[in-house]
Structures are given as structure tokens and as C-alpha cells.
Amino acid sequence: MKMFEYMGKDIFAEFGLPIPKGRMVTTSDGAALAAEEIGGPVVIKSQVLSGKRGKVGGIKFVDHSEAAKAAAQELFGMTIQDLPVEILLVEEKLQIDKELYLAITIDSATKQPVLIASVHGGMDIEEVADEHIIKKYIDIELGMQNFIACDVVRRMNIPLNSSRGKELVKIMDRLYKLFIQKDAELVEINPLVISGDRVIAADSKITIDDEALYRQQDLPHVEERTKAEKAAHDLGLSFVELDGDIGVMANGAGITMGTLDTLSYYGGRPANFLDAGGGTGVEGTAKALELILSRNPRSIIINIFGGITRCDDVASAFASIKKSRNIPVPVVIRLVGTNQEAGRAILKDVGIEAYDFMQDAIKKAVELAGGN
Amino acid sequence: MAILVDKTTNVLVQGITGKQGLFHTQQMLAYGTKIIAGTSPGKGGTTIEGIPVFDSVRAACENHKIDASVIFIPAAYAKDAALEALEAGIKVVVVVTEHIPVHDEMILIAYARRLKATVIGPNTFGIVSSGKCKMGIPPNQFFIPGSVGVVARSGTLTYEIVGNLTAQGIGQSTVVGMGGDRVVGLTFVDVLKQFEQDPETKVVVLIGEIGGNSEEEAAEYIKEMTKPVVAYIAGKSAPPGKRMGHAGAIIERGKGTYDGKVKALALAGAKVAELPFEVPGIVKEIIDKESSQQ
């Protein structure tokens, strides 16, 4: 779950990480009021989950509260990557001496947290040359010890006895505590601004592990999924909307990807990714079909290689749906594995001849969709 | 021979009395797995399917020699269960459970590394040394003994490919599921090294997917291997930034792409199948060629 910048900064504050003076607002009057409270020049930032908002004009600097209102009005009228701007963050404008980058994330290869730091902050970290990026893998059994933070500061060429050096050591320690305690996949401060003697988190990016949300009940909830994707998630199905015209359902992430790949190979364009997982009952299968139909596909391919999933269960579920509702597009089913004979007999009764091989079934689905 | 587990492996089932644990215990027994004991806190002293149940892993180990454990415990408690098995000295731990928080995964894998133990999973179908031992959830009928070693990140895709191998009479030495999560105990390289050493394994099939860099690392090792490797990478058509079912199956910040993985594997000398159903044919060609040379 990705958090909005203002939520991330609330969490930063909770962990004693320095943030600019500021306030979240939902109206342009609120923005003017916040600017007045803060006093002096302010920055007004659109709160959207997609990056690159600065490049599309989603961040504005103004000198006084009158101008803040006008700027806020303009921002509220914007959409950034199809998302309307509904929340703004009004903050003191920082005097920037230097911009650093600091993040902690999970490294799949070494299976542990990694701290990433750079003295070239402010831009996308991908655009920073490798030699300017400092990576420190952290033994999760050790955690963020003082010596680790000190060594990173040394590698950044920042004097350890300077106030900014001491401040950075503290920030690394607190950021790691946040990372661990909030089950984060990513905590990123970019830029981490040096402003005179202060070191301040000018931005925040926090992603929380979805699987750990059950024990992170204190966090605000942010919904990133589309309505259909959320409905699927609640059913234990994994669903991703794509932009083609052939509906896809399979059981298992890998075979679903393999189905999409094969479909594309034969010139078809998938409308969705839908991994129905193991033992999907009538209700689950019905909902899965509803989701697929909601994308208005021109044909549907169901690819089942039954292991734990029993072919007769899938067939019964499909047959009962077919009897109870009109399915306006052709459905091609590939059904092999556990109890396949029983499953095929059930499908035959509702007029569907199941295929043996995924490539044949997928080719047929592409043909029925009008193909290329 | 096989890798990691074989017909002499004494297996413990953690969570043996739960719905999943019991169903798969029956299936594993039917396959011939040597299940010695199970655990279920509070149910110690009972038996299930003729298998003695203990309150804790320590209690099971006091009464039996245990070589490996397979865990069917819900996500919120799975870390504790895995740590319990590792702390008791068990050297191969299979974590079938999905949806485990990634921080828990990092902790249990760090601990396993310290004890020099092997964690298979989390979020895996398990491991099958065909005809000898199955730990996990794959359907029994698709796994017959033979000389093909298989290592994969995805379950059903493995069944699809192994099922098609079996249909053509091509058996497997060991089939290993590494798991679909971002942080898992094994890497492709760990498993490839074992297949390279295993006299029974003649050909290796690697089933990867987009995301991470495990396949790229595997390619580096494949350059040194004497045994032929056939690979398939799922997710060629997946859009960037979207998780394709598995937590690990995502192209992030331009990393973990299909093209990058395929290029690395092909350069290393692996035969890369473009589509999943092409794998058995390529394997058969290699086996036929090798047997005609002998």
C-alpha cells in the first residue's frame, strides 16, 4: 500500500524525523489559511500517488496567502495521470543548500534490507550514476547500529562531527525504526534537504507490505486498486486490468502469465490478468466471470490445469453460471488434470467441448475475437 | 539420488490437524513420503492418519529423528513455525504458506542462513523427488521418476510443464518450487548447483518469471555448468508496474524485464523456449540426442 506524501510525513513526525512546517488541505480557502499560518513563501504540492507530479505542474511556489488561494484553485482543477487532485499539502518553502537522497528498501537478491544514500538527491535515483550511489546492506539480525549509519555518512563525504553529520546519523536510525515497525517495503526521502544547520525531509514516499496490513491497523487506508481489482482482491483472486479484448482466467500466477504470453504470440490482446488460484468454488468462479465480462471482451479463454483444483468443480461452477445467465461472448475452455473426464462431461452437457492443449484453445479464442 | 529430499527423508508436518495440513498429509502419504510425525499445539499425544502428533517441534524431535519439515500454518503464525523448526535443528524446511509479511520472511531466512539450513518457499508448492518423496501440494499423478531436474518460481506453470513431460514419458529427478514471493529461501543458483552435482539429473529445466534478478544470476552460473539447461520465462506480455499474481512478479523501475532475462540466459547457453508448451519438446530433443551419442 502506497501512502500519500502528507501521510508519510505524519509517520515521519511520529518517529522524530524532521519535516517542514506544513498542513494538508482539501479546499483553496484552507490553502490560503495554511499559508497565512506558516507565514512567508510556501510550496503547495498535489497529493497523488504517481511520481513525476513536479514535471506536470503539480507543485507550485507562492509568496503570500492570496497567491496560495489562486494556486490551490488551479491545482484542484488538475488531473495527474488520470487521477483528480483532491488533496494538497501546503508547506514552508525551504532554503535549499543541498539535496540528498536516502531510502531503505528490501533487496530480493540478498534477502535483507538495503539502505541507499546519495549526495545527488532531488532527481530520480535511476538517473543518478552508480558511482554516486551508496548501498549498505543491513543484517536484519543486527539492525541499524550506530557504526553502520556513521560509515554511510563517512562515505557521503559529510564530516561526522558536523551538525548535519550528526543529524544524518539520527535520521538513518529513525528511518530504519520506521521501516521495521511499520512493515515497510520502501521508505524514501527525496530530497532530504540540507538547509543551514537543519536537515529536513522535503518529501516522503512510503510503501507498506500489503500482507502485513492486518497488523498495521493504525495506518490510514489508501486504495490504489481500481474498483474491479478491489472486488477481485476481496474474493482472493488476483486481477489486473489490461487494455485488450480477450478475457482471461487461469489458475495460478505463472500459468496465467503463460496464457497471456501465448495469447499475445498468436496476435490476441488480453483484456485482463486473472489468477483464480486453487479451489475456486461456484461463487468464486461466477464472480471471476463477472469481472472478466465487465471488461467487455470479444471472447474468453479459461485455461485450467487442475492439480489441487478439480476439473469437475470448475466445470460444474461454469455450467451453473451458463445456465443462470447469458454470457454474450464465446468462451473457450482448456481443461485437463484431476477429474478431467467428469469435468469434460459436465461441460459437454452445456454445449462446450473442452480442449486438451492450451495453445489450441488460445488460438481458438484469438480467432473468435476477430483475431488479427 | 535426487536433491534435498529422497526416500529416506524423515518428514515432519507442522499444522498436521488443520484442513490443508490433513488433506496434504494424506496426499503425501499416498505418494510414498516418509511422514514420521506431525505437530499441532494442544493435540500432542493423539494420532492422525496413523501419524503421531506432538505439541511442539522439540517434542517431535525428542521422539523421532526428523530430517525435514513441511509447514501448513496460516500466514500470521508461519514465521514462528518456521523458526521453531529451524531452532530445533531441522535442516530442510518447506514453507507452503502464502501471504506471509515480507519482514517475517527476511527474519526467518536470515536465521536459516546462520544455521546453514535450507528454506524452500515461502509461498511454494514444495519439492518432489519423483517417486521418492513429496513435501508440499503438487498433484501426485504428474510426477514420475527420471533424469530431468526442474526448478521454478510458479506452481501451476510447473504442473503444466512437468505434466507435459510426464505425458511424453520423460520423468524428473527432483522438482523444486522456490516460491513466488519477493524474498524466498532459495535462489536458482542454489538449486542449479545441486542439480549439477546430482548424478541422476541429466537435463535441467528452469521456469522463471519477470521481476527480480534471480534469472540473471542463474545465467552467470549456467555458463559454468556441464549439464544442458532449458528455460522458460513467464510474463513476456506483462505491463510494467503491475504485480502479476506473485508478489515478486513485477517489473519495477525498468528492472526484471522479460527481455533482460531471456538475453542473459541465451548468452549463457541455455535453450530458451518462447512458450511454455515448447519446453517438453526441447527437453526430449536433448535427451534423444544424448542417448543416440552413447
XYZ file of C-alpha atoms in Angstrom:
666
model
C 0.000 0.000 0.000
C 1.451 3.329 -1.088
C 0.928 6.269 1.234
C 0.327 9.878 0.244
C 3.167 12.274 0.989
C 1.278 14.016 3.804
C 0.516 10.669 5.479
C 4.151 9.668 5.171
C 5.176 12.924 6.807
C 2.790 12.327 9.700
C 4.560 8.996 10.203
C 7.955 10.711 9.879
C 6.918 13.095 12.649
C 5.809 10.184 14.807
C 9.335 8.753 14.546
C 11.059 12.083 15.188
C 12.164 12.622 11.605
C 12.389 16.351 10.791
C 9.726 17.615 8.354
C 8.883 21.119 7.105
C 6.201 23.158 8.816
C 3.000 22.426 6.900
C -0.595 21.274 6.682
C -2.804 19.115 4.485
C -5.823 20.919 2.975
C -8.809 19.998 0.826
C -10.052 23.473 -0.180
C -8.431 26.571 -1.660
C -9.583 28.654 1.332
C -7.896 26.102 3.558
C -4.744 26.533 1.492
C -4.810 30.321 1.993
C -5.309 29.874 5.732
C -2.490 27.354 5.976
C -0.182 29.714 4.067
C -1.011 32.532 6.449
C -0.311 30.348 9.492
C 3.005 29.223 8.089
C 3.944 32.777 7.077
C 6.304 33.727 4.271
C 6.733 31.881 0.985
C 5.135 28.439 0.749
C 5.100 25.440 -1.558
C 1.773 23.815 -2.490
C 2.007 20.174 -3.537
C -0.648 17.962 -5.147
C -1.160 14.760 -3.195
C -1.245 11.977 -5.767
C 0.339 8.538 -5.667
C 2.078 8.782 -9.016
C 5.562 10.260 -9.149
C 6.612 12.964 -11.611
C 3.955 15.403 -10.383
C 6.542 18.207 -10.393
C 7.159 17.755 -14.106
C 3.454 18.194 -14.951
C 2.959 21.337 -12.869
C 1.553 19.660 -9.768
C 3.786 21.678 -7.431
C 3.582 25.472 -7.078
C 5.621 28.026 -5.137
C 3.919 31.229 -3.945
C 4.972 34.194 -1.808
C 1.822 35.017 0.180
C -1.585 33.648 1.165
C -3.561 35.457 -1.586
C -1.476 33.795 -4.242
C -1.809 30.495 -2.328
C -5.550 30.515 -2.848
C -5.256 31.059 -6.591
C -2.559 28.420 -6.937
C -4.619 25.934 -4.929
C -7.649 26.560 -7.130
C -5.573 25.809 -10.176
C -4.181 22.594 -8.671
C -7.619 21.351 -7.609
C -8.686 21.591 -11.258
C -5.894 19.307 -12.376
C -5.775 15.593 -13.075
C -2.420 13.851 -12.836
C -2.195 10.533 -14.672
C -5.995 10.294 -14.794
C -6.360 10.981 -11.073
C -8.095 14.189 -9.953
C -6.168 16.274 -7.403
C -8.292 16.286 -4.246
C -5.742 16.952 -1.519
C -2.922 19.490 -1.252
C -0.027 19.838 1.140
C 0.945 23.438 1.983
C 4.445 23.752 3.435
C 7.081 26.329 4.273
C 9.370 26.928 1.338
C 12.794 25.645 2.337
C 16.025 27.398 1.611
C 17.959 24.626 -0.106
C 21.723 24.392 0.366
C 21.988 20.813 -0.803
C 19.680 17.928 -1.713
C 20.457 14.388 -0.532
C 18.752 11.050 -1.201
C 18.029 8.489 1.493
C 15.952 5.308 1.315
C 15.581 1.880 2.854
C 14.056 -0.927 0.844
C 14.169 -4.719 0.515
C 16.787 -6.405 -1.634
C 15.377 -9.640 -3.055
C 18.766 -10.949 -4.122
C 20.367 -10.765 -0.673
C 17.027 -11.144 1.155
C 17.649 -8.250 3.539
C 17.053 -4.516 3.935
C 19.301 -2.179 1.996
C 19.970 1.466 2.792
C 20.549 3.613 -0.279
C 22.067 7.076 0.054
C 23.376 9.686 -2.331
C 24.573 13.271 -2.163
C 22.878 13.746 -5.536
C 19.280 13.942 -4.339
C 16.320 15.735 -5.823
C 16.171 13.791 -9.057
C 15.036 10.272 -9.859
C 17.526 7.885 -8.259
C 17.596 5.893 -11.536
C 19.123 8.946 -13.186
C 21.974 9.115 -10.669
C 25.212 7.484 -11.822
C 26.138 4.286 -9.957
C 29.332 5.748 -8.542
C 27.282 8.384 -6.697
C 25.018 5.819 -5.044
C 25.948 4.323 -1.692
C 24.380 0.989 -0.829
C 24.631 -0.567 2.601
C 23.014 -3.976 3.134
C 21.727 -4.397 6.656
C 21.857 -7.685 8.508
C 18.333 -7.838 9.874
C 19.602 -9.639 12.979
C 21.887 -6.645 13.694
C 19.607 -3.814 12.631
C 20.736 -0.216 12.132
C 23.675 0.044 14.511
C 25.342 3.410 15.095
C 28.526 2.345 13.305
C 26.550 1.488 10.167
C 24.972 4.948 9.955
C 28.333 6.599 10.734
C 30.026 4.690 7.951
C 27.367 5.703 5.427
C 27.796 9.361 6.446
C 31.571 8.995 6.018
C 31.040 7.546 2.531
C 28.838 10.551 1.704
C 31.863 12.773 2.499
C 29.967 14.573 5.212
C 32.049 15.311 8.346
C 30.834 13.178 11.248
C 31.444 15.908 13.776
C 29.385 18.483 11.843
C 25.838 19.177 12.948
C 24.476 17.872 9.647
C 26.578 14.689 10.007
C 25.230 14.045 13.495
C 21.712 14.812 12.314
C 22.046 12.323 9.434
C 23.105 9.510 11.768
C 19.983 10.165 13.838
C 17.779 10.256 10.727
C 19.086 6.897 9.481
C 18.414 5.294 12.847
C 14.857 6.654 12.983
C 14.105 5.828 9.362
C 15.166 2.212 9.964
C 12.953 2.008 13.074
C 10.031 3.238 10.971
C 10.862 0.735 8.209
C 10.812 -2.171 10.673
C 7.927 -1.116 12.893
C 5.569 -0.220 10.033
C 6.323 -3.304 7.891
C 7.512 -1.050 5.067
C 8.710 -2.268 1.672
C 10.103 1.168 0.912
C 10.775 4.351 2.854
C 12.290 7.086 0.733
C 13.243 10.694 1.407
C 13.993 12.507 -1.813
C 15.107 15.156 -1.398
C 16.492 15.176 2.092
C 17.290 18.866 2.227
C 20.216 20.496 3.973
C 19.067 23.982 4.915
C 21.632 25.809 7.041
C 22.042 23.702 10.158
C 18.805 21.804 9.571
C 18.389 18.535 7.705
C 14.740 18.164 6.624
C 12.676 15.565 4.775
C 11.178 17.654 1.954
C 9.284 14.667 0.507
C 8.167 11.248 1.715
C 7.475 8.022 -0.080
C 6.341 5.053 1.988
C 5.049 1.701 0.742
C 3.662 -0.733 3.312
C 3.677 -4.507 2.705
C 0.074 -5.455 1.828
C 0.485 -8.811 3.582
C 1.251 -7.049 6.871
C -1.708 -4.649 6.857
C -3.563 -6.906 9.283
C -1.076 -5.898 11.975
C -0.782 -2.247 10.885
C -4.325 -1.231 11.738
C -3.256 2.243 12.916
C -2.262 3.300 9.413
C -4.719 5.203 7.219
C -6.049 3.122 4.344
C -5.129 4.090 0.790
C -6.878 2.295 -2.056
C -4.760 2.058 -5.197
C -6.733 -0.666 -6.936
C -9.465 0.025 -9.458
C -12.973 -0.926 -8.334
C -12.835 -4.213 -10.239
C -9.347 -5.030 -8.951
C -10.522 -4.406 -5.394
C -13.580 -6.647 -5.839
C -11.279 -9.404 -7.088
C -8.844 -8.931 -4.227
C -11.653 -9.256 -1.686
C -12.529 -12.627 -3.270
C -8.946 -13.843 -3.058
C -8.479 -13.543 -6.819
C -5.623 -11.703 -8.361
C -6.899 -9.426 -11.119
C -5.191 -6.815 -13.229
C -6.936 -4.760 -15.922
C -5.188 -4.714 -19.289
C -6.222 -2.947 -22.467
C -7.029 -5.771 -24.908
C -10.259 -7.508 -25.848
C -9.883 -11.178 -24.811
C -10.902 -12.143 -21.292
C -8.507 -14.499 -19.496
C -8.929 -16.759 -16.499
C -6.438 -19.376 -15.317
C -5.447 -20.984 -12.049
C -2.061 -19.829 -10.764
C 0.086 -16.762 -11.400
C 2.618 -18.492 -13.633
C 0.152 -20.257 -15.884
C -1.909 -17.071 -16.161
C 1.186 -15.204 -17.342
C 1.943 -18.096 -19.701
C -1.596 -17.812 -21.072
C -1.214 -14.075 -21.698
C 2.135 -14.674 -23.401
C 0.674 -17.352 -25.669
C -2.330 -15.172 -26.452
C -0.061 -12.302 -27.475
C 2.076 -14.688 -29.511
C -0.961 -15.623 -31.614
C -1.851 -11.974 -32.168
C -4.515 -11.631 -29.463
C -4.685 -8.876 -26.862
C -5.622 -9.803 -23.288
C -8.259 -7.664 -21.534
C -7.097 -8.753 -18.108
C -4.892 -10.951 -15.936
C -6.990 -13.134 -13.646
C -5.400 -15.752 -11.445
C -8.254 -17.680 -9.860
C -5.831 -19.551 -7.603
C -6.619 -23.008 -6.270
C -10.031 -24.384 -5.197
C -12.374 -21.799 -6.664
C -15.997 -22.671 -5.980
C -19.147 -21.745 -7.888
C -19.341 -18.328 -6.251
C -15.703 -17.509 -6.877
C -15.878 -18.679 -10.479
C -19.093 -16.704 -11.033
C -17.521 -13.541 -9.649
C -14.421 -14.126 -11.707
C -16.563 -14.375 -14.838
C -18.435 -11.195 -13.890
C -15.124 -9.377 -13.580
C -14.000 -10.616 -16.964
C -17.309 -9.697 -18.593
C -17.127 -6.208 -17.059
C -14.196 -5.579 -19.402
C -16.495 -6.228 -22.412
C -14.261 -8.825 -24.042
C -14.921 -10.245 -27.503
C -14.067 -13.777 -26.374
C -12.961 -15.526 -23.197
C -10.289 -18.154 -22.632
C -10.362 -20.258 -19.470
C -7.165 -22.256 -19.037
C -7.254 -24.826 -16.232
C -4.528 -27.318 -15.480
C -6.086 -28.989 -12.479
C -3.807 -30.096 -9.717
C -5.377 -29.176 -6.445
C -8.112 -27.508 -8.467
C -10.511 -30.254 -9.556
C -11.705 -30.108 -13.152
C -15.224 -31.251 -12.235
C -15.529 -28.402 -9.695
C -14.533 -25.813 -12.270
C -16.843 -27.367 -14.883
C -19.830 -27.501 -12.501
C -19.274 -23.897 -11.493
C -19.106 -22.805 -15.107
C -22.127 -24.897 -16.132
C -24.312 -23.468 -13.383
C -23.356 -19.933 -14.365
C -24.009 -20.630 -18.015
C -27.498 -21.913 -17.157
C -28.366 -18.925 -14.952
C -27.116 -16.006 -17.019
C -26.482 -15.031 -20.568
C -22.815 -14.981 -21.496
C -22.782 -12.709 -24.541
C -19.408 -13.784 -25.935
C -17.866 -17.121 -26.930
C -15.988 -18.989 -24.194
C -13.158 -21.408 -24.938
C -12.127 -23.781 -22.168
C -8.996 -25.847 -21.829
C -9.487 -28.378 -19.064
C -7.002 -31.066 -18.059
C -5.823 -32.626 -14.829
C -7.539 -34.002 -11.760
C -11.021 -35.438 -12.599
C -10.839 -34.197 -16.160
C -13.221 -36.788 -17.630
C -16.002 -35.837 -15.225
C -15.356 -32.165 -15.862
C -15.475 -32.546 -19.618
C -18.754 -34.469 -19.451
C -20.325 -31.631 -17.455
C -19.146 -29.064 -19.998
C -20.403 -31.176 -22.886
C -23.888 -31.065 -21.352
C -23.875 -27.272 -21.647
C -22.538 -27.404 -25.186
C -18.858 -26.794 -24.621
C -16.123 -29.048 -25.955
C -13.039 -28.652 -23.773
C -9.571 -28.513 -25.283
C -6.547 -30.639 -24.330
C -3.766 -28.212 -25.132
C -3.521 -24.585 -24.121
C -2.111 -23.477 -27.463
C -5.112 -24.865 -29.378
C -7.612 -23.301 -27.021
C -5.847 -19.948 -27.049
C -5.589 -19.919 -30.853
C -9.352 -20.524 -30.996
C -10.073 -17.682 -28.554
C -7.993 -15.296 -30.674
C -9.835 -16.413 -33.811
C -13.235 -15.897 -32.145
C -12.275 -12.401 -31.016
C -11.764 -11.447 -34.623
C -8.046 -12.016 -34.473
C -5.530 -10.069 -36.442
C 19.910 -39.875 -5.734
C 17.941 -36.706 -6.044
C 18.444 -33.350 -4.386
C 17.478 -32.096 -0.906
C 14.977 -34.883 -0.111
C 14.707 -38.573 -1.047
C 13.044 -41.800 0.045
C 14.982 -41.941 3.330
C 13.988 -38.410 4.421
C 12.043 -38.423 7.693
C 9.371 -35.774 7.339
C 7.518 -33.720 9.954
C 4.240 -31.953 9.110
C 3.638 -28.757 11.105
C -0.066 -27.977 11.309
C -0.997 -31.598 10.545
C -4.514 -31.371 12.017
C -5.642 -28.324 10.008
C -7.786 -28.731 6.901
C -4.930 -28.141 4.459
C -2.394 -29.960 6.611
C -4.518 -33.077 6.865
C -5.551 -33.185 3.206
C -1.975 -32.826 2.006
C -0.661 -35.279 4.600
C -2.985 -37.869 3.038
C -1.749 -36.953 -0.427
C 1.923 -37.022 0.606
C 1.464 -40.412 2.279
C -0.216 -41.724 -0.873
C 2.829 -40.568 -2.834
C 5.107 -42.528 -0.509
C 6.572 -39.698 1.574
C 8.027 -40.981 4.836
C 5.997 -38.852 7.246
C 7.191 -39.634 10.773
C 5.365 -37.110 12.919
C 3.152 -34.040 12.982
C 2.689 -31.059 15.267
C -0.415 -29.269 16.478
C -0.204 -27.360 19.771
C -2.652 -28.832 22.276
C -3.141 -32.053 20.336
C 0.069 -33.788 21.432
C -0.390 -37.500 22.215
C -3.055 -38.090 19.574
C -2.562 -39.684 16.160
C -3.932 -38.712 12.767
C -3.759 -40.961 9.686
C -1.639 -43.215 11.907
C 0.925 -40.431 12.408
C 1.827 -39.397 15.988
C 1.012 -35.761 16.792
C 3.174 -33.640 19.113
C 2.623 -30.285 20.786
C 5.873 -28.820 19.525
C 8.704 -29.500 17.102
C 11.063 -30.081 20.053
C 8.714 -32.736 21.387
C 8.612 -34.464 17.991
C 12.421 -34.347 17.765
C 12.809 -35.875 21.212
C 10.911 -38.919 19.973
C 11.957 -39.194 16.323
C 14.822 -38.374 14.048
C 13.425 -35.616 11.803
C 15.231 -34.543 8.612
C 12.792 -32.103 7.066
C 9.608 -30.238 7.921
C 6.717 -29.020 5.799
C 4.632 -26.157 7.187
C 0.859 -25.719 6.725
C 0.333 -22.857 9.172
C -1.607 -19.617 8.497
C 0.458 -16.587 7.456
C 0.310 -14.736 10.768
C 1.912 -17.696 12.595
C 4.101 -19.131 9.854
C 7.266 -17.258 10.871
C 7.023 -18.687 14.368
C 6.524 -22.196 12.987
C 9.494 -21.944 10.641
C 11.755 -20.528 13.359
C 10.634 -23.341 15.655
C 11.662 -25.979 13.111
C 14.998 -24.287 12.447
C 15.747 -23.790 16.146
C 15.103 -27.494 16.735
C 17.865 -28.261 14.255
C 15.839 -29.312 11.187
C 17.889 -28.602 8.079
C 15.237 -28.556 5.338
C 12.086 -26.516 5.970
C 9.348 -26.199 3.338
C 7.016 -23.221 3.882
C 3.910 -23.693 1.729
C 2.013 -20.780 3.338
C 1.285 -17.734 1.169
C 0.695 -14.104 2.222
C 3.460 -14.062 4.858
C 4.651 -10.491 5.612
C 7.966 -9.866 3.883
C 9.657 -8.708 7.089
C 8.846 -12.083 8.640
C 10.370 -13.755 5.592
C 13.593 -11.762 5.937
C 13.871 -12.718 9.604
C 13.330 -16.441 9.114
C 15.662 -16.618 6.125
C 18.429 -14.756 7.987
C 18.105 -17.252 10.818
C 18.191 -20.225 8.444
C 21.299 -18.807 6.808
C 23.023 -18.574 10.195
C 22.175 -22.229 10.931
C 23.135 -23.305 7.390
C 19.651 -24.714 6.861
C 17.587 -24.652 3.651
C 14.229 -22.888 3.471
C 12.076 -23.818 0.461
C 9.425 -21.120 -0.088
C 7.558 -19.303 1.352
C 4.578 -19.379 -0.989
C 5.769 -22.540 -2.724
C 4.141 -25.723 -3.980
C 7.060 -27.509 -2.308
C 9.515 -30.101 -3.542
C 9.128 -33.503 -5.187
C 11.898 -36.017 -5.667
C 9.847 -38.025 -8.123
C 8.834 -41.475 -6.932
C 10.580 -40.936 -3.584
C 9.367 -38.027 -1.545
C 6.874 -35.212 -1.956
C 6.753 -32.330 0.512
C 4.066 -29.837 -0.392
C 0.943 -29.650 -2.512
C 1.520 -30.701 -6.147
C -0.852 -33.294 -7.618
C 0.749 -36.751 -7.330
C -0.098 -38.068 -10.780
C 2.155 -35.700 -12.740
C 5.457 -36.666 -11.115
C 7.297 -39.756 -12.366
C 10.959 -40.679 -11.759
C 13.508 -39.736 -14.388
C 16.510 -37.581 -15.183
C 15.132 -34.044 -15.596
C 15.703 -31.614 -12.735
C 13.142 -28.800 -12.580
C 13.390 -25.541 -10.648
C 10.628 -22.951 -10.735
C 9.077 -19.911 -9.127
C 5.491 -20.786 -10.068
C 3.349 -23.794 -9.159
C 0.727 -24.339 -11.832
C 3.149 -23.464 -14.588
C 5.369 -26.203 -13.215
C 2.463 -28.663 -13.271
C 1.749 -27.663 -16.868
C 5.346 -28.281 -17.919
C 6.029 -31.327 -15.728
C 2.627 -32.783 -16.664
C 3.545 -32.496 -20.346
C 6.976 -34.042 -19.724
C 5.339 -36.946 -17.906
C 2.770 -37.374 -20.688
C 5.709 -37.924 -23.048
C 7.272 -40.429 -20.665
C 10.011 -38.042 -19.507
C 10.465 -38.307 -15.733
C 12.066 -35.963 -13.220
C 14.809 -36.359 -10.628
C 13.663 -33.531 -8.360
C 11.228 -30.667 -8.912
C 11.832 -27.647 -6.667
C 9.440 -24.736 -6.180
C 11.341 -21.733 -4.889
C 8.173 -19.760 -4.161
C 6.514 -16.710 -5.679
C 7.358 -14.119 -3.030
C 9.911 -11.331 -3.247
C 12.025 -12.843 -0.516
C 12.417 -16.629 -0.599
C 14.984 -19.003 0.862
C 16.495 -20.433 -2.310
C 17.882 -18.866 -5.441
C 18.042 -20.508 -8.866
C 21.806 -20.702 -8.416
C 21.475 -22.651 -5.133
C 19.329 -25.259 -6.867
C 21.292 -25.371 -10.137
C 24.478 -26.106 -8.169
C 22.787 -29.099 -6.566
C 21.490 -30.387 -9.913
C 24.971 -30.017 -11.400
C 26.301 -32.293 -8.622
C 23.436 -34.802 -8.726
C 24.365 -37.892 -10.794
C 20.731 -38.697 -11.517
C 19.985 -35.331 -13.140
C 20.933 -35.106 -16.832
C 18.988 -32.055 -18.012
C 17.716 -29.052 -16.043
C 14.545 -27.066 -16.692
C 14.414 -23.555 -15.252
C 10.974 -21.924 -15.078
C 11.327 -18.255 -14.271
C 9.197 -15.178 -14.493
C 9.514 -11.407 -14.721
C 10.678 -9.448 -11.666
C 13.786 -9.619 -9.522
C 17.166 -10.677 -10.877
C 17.326 -14.340 -9.889
C 17.272 -15.491 -13.538
C 20.104 -13.114 -14.480
C 22.194 -14.511 -11.617
C 21.320 -18.028 -12.739
C 22.630 -17.203 -16.210
C 26.062 -16.383 -14.751
C 26.225 -19.839 -13.163
C 24.797 -21.655 -16.205
C 27.923 -20.580 -18.113
C 29.942 -22.909 -15.866
C 27.506 -25.835 -15.924
C 28.222 -29.069 -17.774
C 24.543 -30.063 -17.942
C 22.150 -28.595 -20.534
C 19.578 -26.098 -19.288
C 16.197 -25.395 -20.872
C 14.452 -22.222 -19.679
C 11.070 -20.577 -19.963
C 10.325 -17.113 -18.580
C 6.685 -16.186 -17.969
C 5.434 -12.626 -18.319
C 6.637 -11.534 -21.750
C 3.389 -9.638 -22.267
C 3.090 -8.231 -18.730
C 2.907 -4.437 -18.430
C 5.481 -2.730 -16.173
C 4.491 -1.696 -12.659
C 1.722 -4.287 -12.267
C 2.067 -7.265 -9.950
C 1.145 -10.375 -11.923
C -0.281 -12.510 -9.122
C 3.015 -13.189 -7.372
C 4.467 -10.530 -5.085
C 7.760 -10.944 -6.918
C 6.350 -10.841 -10.447
C 6.609 -7.145 -11.187
C 8.738 -5.009 -13.454
C 9.871 -2.122 -11.267
C 11.950 0.847 -12.350
C 12.883 -0.919 -15.564
C 14.341 -3.926 -13.731
C 13.303 -7.571 -14.023
C 12.153 -7.423 -17.641
C 11.499 -10.438 -19.846
C 13.988 -9.338 -22.488
C 16.804 -8.871 -19.975
C 16.316 -12.344 -18.534
C 15.988 -14.125 -21.876
C 19.053 -12.392 -23.267
C 21.165 -13.321 -20.230
C 20.027 -16.964 -20.314
C 20.523 -17.355 -24.056
C 24.002 -15.807 -23.853
C 24.856 -18.288 -21.103
C 23.975 -21.168 -23.436
C 20.548 -22.107 -22.085
C 17.895 -23.073 -24.630
C 15.039 -20.641 -24.072
C 11.509 -21.703 -25.005
C 9.317 -18.822 -26.095
C 6.107 -20.503 -24.947
C 5.528 -22.893 -22.030
C 4.325 -25.868 -24.086
C 7.521 -25.856 -26.145
C 9.636 -26.958 -23.152
C 8.956 -30.726 -23.262
C 9.835 -30.907 -26.972
C 13.180 -29.179 -26.415
C 13.970 -31.431 -23.444
C 13.080 -34.521 -25.470
C 15.365 -33.434 -28.301
C 18.279 -33.069 -25.865
C 17.619 -36.432 -24.226
C 17.252 -38.221 -27.589
C 20.467 -36.657 -28.873
C 22.402 -37.649 -25.750
C 21.130 -41.233 -25.807
C 21.973 -41.579 -29.507
C 25.523 -40.442 -28.749
C 26.002 -43.115 -26.105
